[in-house]
JSON list of C-alpha atoms in Angstrom, two decimals:
[
{"chain": "A", "resi": 1, "resn": "GLY", "atom": "CA", "xyz": [0.11, 0.02, 0.07]},
{"chain": "A", "resi": 2, "resn": "ASN", "atom": "CA", "xyz": [0.69, 3.48, -0.01]},
{"chain": "A", "resi": 3, "resn": "ASP", "atom": "CA", "xyz": [2.87, 5.58, 2.87]},
{"chain": "A", "resi": 4, "resn": "PRO", "atom": "CA", "xyz": [0.83, 7.68, 4.38]},
{"chain": "A", "resi": 5, "resn": "VAL", "atom": "CA", "xyz": [3.68, 10.01, 5.99]},
{"chain": "A", "resi": 6, "resn": "ALA", "atom": "CA", "xyz": [5.96, 9.50, 3.16]},
{"chain": "A", "resi": 7, "resn": "LYS", "atom": "CA", "xyz": [3.33, 10.39, 0.11]},
{"chain": "A", "resi": 8, "resn": "TYR", "atom": "CA", "xyz": [1.34, 13.10, 1.51]},
{"chain": "A", "resi": 9, "resn": "GLY", "atom": "CA", "xyz": [3.56, 14.36, 4.49]},
{"chain": "A", "resi": 10, "resn": "LEU", "atom": "CA", "xyz": [1.11, 13.56, 7.29]},
{"chain": "A", "resi": 11, "resn": "ASP", "atom": "CA", "xyz": [1.85, 12.79, 10.69]},
{"chain": "A", "resi": 12, "resn": "ALA", "atom": "CA", "xyz": [2.74, 9.64, 12.02]},
{"chain": "A", "resi": 13, "resn": "TYR", "atom": "CA", "xyz": [-0.47, 9.74, 14.22]},
{"chain": "A", "resi": 14, "resn": "PRO", "atom": "CA", "xyz": [-2.06, 6.42, 14.22]},
{"chain": "A", "resi": 15, "resn": "PRO", "atom": "CA", "xyz": [-5.45, 6.86, 12.13]},
{"chain": "A", "resi": 16, "resn": "PHE", "atom": "CA", "xyz": [-3.25, 7.46, 9.51]},
{"chain": "A", "resi": 17, "resn": "ILE", "atom": "CA", "xyz": [-0.71, 4.73, 9.68]},
{"chain": "A", "resi": 18, "resn": "GLU", "atom": "CA", "xyz": [-2.03, 2.02, 11.94]},
{"chain": "A", "resi": 19, "resn": "PRO", "atom": "CA", "xyz": [-3.60, -1.34, 9.94]},
{"chain": "A", "resi": 20, "resn": "VAL", "atom": "CA", "xyz": [-7.08, -2.28, 10.61]},
{"chain": "A", "resi": 21, "resn": "ILE", "atom": "CA", "xyz": [-7.19, -5.50, 11.52]},
{"chain": "A", "resi": 22, "resn": "PHE", "atom": "CA", "xyz": [-10.36, -7.57, 11.35]},
{"chain": "A", "resi": 23, "resn": "ASP", "atom": "CA", "xyz": [-12.51, -10.63, 11.00]},
{"chain": "A", "resi": 24, "resn": "GLU", "atom": "CA", "xyz": [-12.56, -11.15, 6.92]},
{"chain": "A", "resi": 25, "resn": "ALA", "atom": "CA", "xyz": [-15.37, -13.93, 7.12]},
{"chain": "A", "resi": 26, "resn": "GLY", "atom": "CA", "xyz": [-17.78, -12.16, 9.33]},
{"chain": "A", "resi": 27, "resn": "TRP", "atom": "CA", "xyz": [-17.06, -8.73, 7.47]},
{"chain": "A", "resi": 28, "resn": "CYS", "atom": "CA", "xyz": [-17.94, -10.22, 3.73]},
{"chain": "A", "resi": 29, "resn": "GLY", "atom": "CA", "xyz": [-21.75, -10.81, 4.34]},
{"chain": "A", "resi": 30, "resn": "PHE", "atom": "CA", "xyz": [-22.10, -7.50, 6.13]},
{"chain": "A", "resi": 31, "resn": "PRO", "atom": "CA", "xyz": [-23.53, -4.60, 3.49]},
{"chain": "A", "resi": 32, "resn": "LYS", "atom": "CA", "xyz": [-21.06, -1.83, 2.83]},
{"chain": "A", "resi": 33, "resn": "HIS", "atom": "CA", "xyz": [-20.94, 1.04, 0.73]},
{"chain": "A", "resi": 34, "resn": "TYR", "atom": "CA", "xyz": [-17.97, 3.11, -0.64]},
{"chain": "A", "resi": 35, "resn": "ILE", "atom": "CA", "xyz": [-18.38, 6.84, -1.19]},
{"chain": "A", "resi": 36, "resn": "TRP", "atom": "CA", "xyz": [-15.85, 7.99, -3.97]},
{"chain": "A", "resi": 37, "resn": "CYS", "atom": "CA", "xyz": [-15.79, 11.98, -3.99]},
{"chain": "A", "resi": 38, "resn": "THR", "atom": "CA", "xyz": [-14.46, 12.62, -7.54]},
{"chain": "A", "resi": 39, "resn": "GLN", "atom": "CA", "xyz": [-12.65, 15.40, -7.45]},
{"chain": "A", "resi": 40, "resn": "SER", "atom": "CA", "xyz": [-10.74, 14.56, -3.75]},
{"chain": "A", "resi": 41, "resn": "GLU", "atom": "CA", "xyz": [-7.03, 15.68, -3.40]},
{"chain": "A", "resi": 42, "resn": "PHE", "atom": "CA", "xyz": [-6.12, 11.81, -2.99]},
{"chain": "A", "resi": 43, "resn": "VAL", "atom": "CA", "xyz": [-8.09, 10.45, -6.12]},
{"chain": "A", "resi": 44, "resn": "ASP", "atom": "CA", "xyz": [-4.56, 8.51, -6.55]},
{"chain": "A", "resi": 45, "resn": "VAL", "atom": "CA", "xyz": [-5.23, 6.55, -3.70]},
{"chain": "A", "resi": 46, "resn": "THR", "atom": "CA", "xyz": [-9.41, 7.08, -4.01]},
{"chain": "A", "resi": 47, "resn": "LYS", "atom": "CA", "xyz": [-10.06, 5.75, -7.54]},
{"chain": "A", "resi": 48, "resn": "PRO", "atom": "CA", "xyz": [-8.21, 2.32, -7.28]},
{"chain": "A", "resi": 49, "resn": "THR", "atom": "CA", "xyz": [-9.82, 1.60, -3.86]},
{"chain": "A", "resi": 50, "resn": "TYR", "atom": "CA", "xyz": [-13.34, 2.72, -5.90]},
{"chain": "A", "resi": 51, "resn": "GLU", "atom": "CA", "xyz": [-12.70, 0.31, -8.86]},
{"chain": "A", "resi": 52, "resn": "LYS", "atom": "CA", "xyz": [-11.75, -2.30, -6.40]},
{"chain": "A", "resi": 53, "resn": "ALA", "atom": "CA", "xyz": [-15.07, -2.11, -4.08]},
{"chain": "A", "resi": 54, "resn": "LYS", "atom": "CA", "xyz": [-16.85, -2.02, -7.31]},
{"chain": "A", "resi": 55, "resn": "ALA", "atom": "CA", "xyz": [-15.65, -5.03, -8.76]},
{"chain": "A", "resi": 56, "resn": "ALA", "atom": "CA", "xyz": [-16.24, -6.91, -5.36]},
{"chain": "A", "resi": 57, "resn": "THR", "atom": "CA", "xyz": [-20.22, -7.07, -5.28]},
{"chain": "A", "resi": 58, "resn": "GLN", "atom": "CA", "xyz": [-19.93, -10.69, -4.36]},
{"chain": "A", "resi": 59, "resn": "GLU", "atom": "CA", "xyz": [-18.58, -9.23, -1.16]},
{"chain": "A", "resi": 60, "resn": "ASN", "atom": "CA", "xyz": [-22.09, -7.11, -0.78]},
{"chain": "A", "resi": 61, "resn": "TRP", "atom": "CA", "xyz": [-19.70, -3.64, -1.80]},
{"chain": "A", "resi": 62, "resn": "VAL", "atom": "CA", "xyz": [-22.13, -1.12, -3.42]},
{"chain": "A", "resi": 63, "resn": "THR", "atom": "CA", "xyz": [-20.17, 1.79, -4.71]},
{"chain": "A", "resi": 64, "resn": "HIS", "atom": "CA", "xyz": [-21.48, 5.38, -5.27]},
{"chain": "A", "resi": 65, "resn": "LYS", "atom": "CA", "xyz": [-19.67, 8.29, -6.61]},
{"chain": "A", "resi": 66, "resn": "ILE", "atom": "CA", "xyz": [-19.91, 12.23, -5.41]},
{"chain": "A", "resi": 67, "resn": "GLU", "atom": "CA", "xyz": [-18.82, 15.01, -7.65]},
{"chain": "A", "resi": 68, "resn": "ALA", "atom": "CA", "xyz": [-16.97, 16.72, -4.68]},
{"chain": "A", "resi": 69, "resn": "THR", "atom": "CA", "xyz": [-13.08, 16.90, -2.76]},
{"chain": "A", "resi": 70, "resn": "HIS", "atom": "CA", "xyz": [-12.65, 14.93, -0.29]},
{"chain": "A", "resi": 71, "resn": "ALA", "atom": "CA", "xyz": [-14.21, 17.03, 2.53]},
{"chain": "A", "resi": 72, "resn": "VAL", "atom": "CA", "xyz": [-17.47, 16.40, 0.96]},
{"chain": "A", "resi": 73, "resn": "MET", "atom": "CA", "xyz": [-19.43, 17.60, 4.01]},
{"chain": "A", "resi": 74, "resn": "LEU", "atom": "CA", "xyz": [-18.36, 20.85, 3.42]},
{"chain": "A", "resi": 75, "resn": "THR", "atom": "CA", "xyz": [-18.35, 21.02, -0.57]},
{"chain": "A", "resi": 76, "resn": "GLU", "atom": "CA", "xyz": [-21.54, 19.00, -1.46]},
{"chain": "A", "resi": 77, "resn": "PRO", "atom": "CA", "xyz": [-23.68, 18.61, 1.93]},
{"chain": "A", "resi": 78, "resn": "LEU", "atom": "CA", "xyz": [-27.03, 18.19, 0.64]},
{"chain": "A", "resi": 79, "resn": "ALA", "atom": "CA", "xyz": [-25.85, 15.84, -2.07]},
{"chain": "A", "resi": 80, "resn": "LEU", "atom": "CA", "xyz": [-24.25, 13.58, 0.58]},
{"chain": "A", "resi": 81, "resn": "SER", "atom": "CA", "xyz": [-26.99, 13.69, 3.12]},
{"chain": "A", "resi": 82, "resn": "LYS", "atom": "CA", "xyz": [-29.52, 12.79, 0.19]},
{"chain": "A", "resi": 83, "resn": "LEU", "atom": "CA", "xyz": [-26.96, 9.80, -0.59]},
{"chain": "A", "resi": 84, "resn": "LEU", "atom": "CA", "xyz": [-26.58, 8.51, 3.41]},
{"chain": "A", "resi": 85, "resn": "LEU", "atom": "CA", "xyz": [-30.40, 8.97, 3.58]},
{"chain": "A", "resi": 86, "resn": "ALA", "atom": "CA", "xyz": [-31.44, 6.31, 0.62]},
{"chain": "A", "resi": 87, "resn": "ILE", "atom": "CA", "xyz": [-28.31, 4.23, 2.28]},
{"chain": "A", "resi": 88, "resn": "ALA", "atom": "CA", "xyz": [-29.70, 3.91, 5.52]},
{"chain": "A", "resi": 89, "resn": "ALA", "atom": "CA", "xyz": [-33.66, 3.67, 4.07]}
]
């Protein structure tokens, strides 16, 4: 994977650098949604992740796109709110 500290100059703060450990067998059956913000400044990371999630339908991934920056809650709050409400319904 990418080294967030070296690549983006992020602080070596645990949420940025610690791996996520989970039970993959249990996780696969759980519905998951990936929202790709197409104007993100991290598009070199987020687009491949979106493509991987899009291909993983057998693992219960549903993908969505919003024309917004990574700070979607600030740049497109209405679109994000509508999408989250639709997902939750």
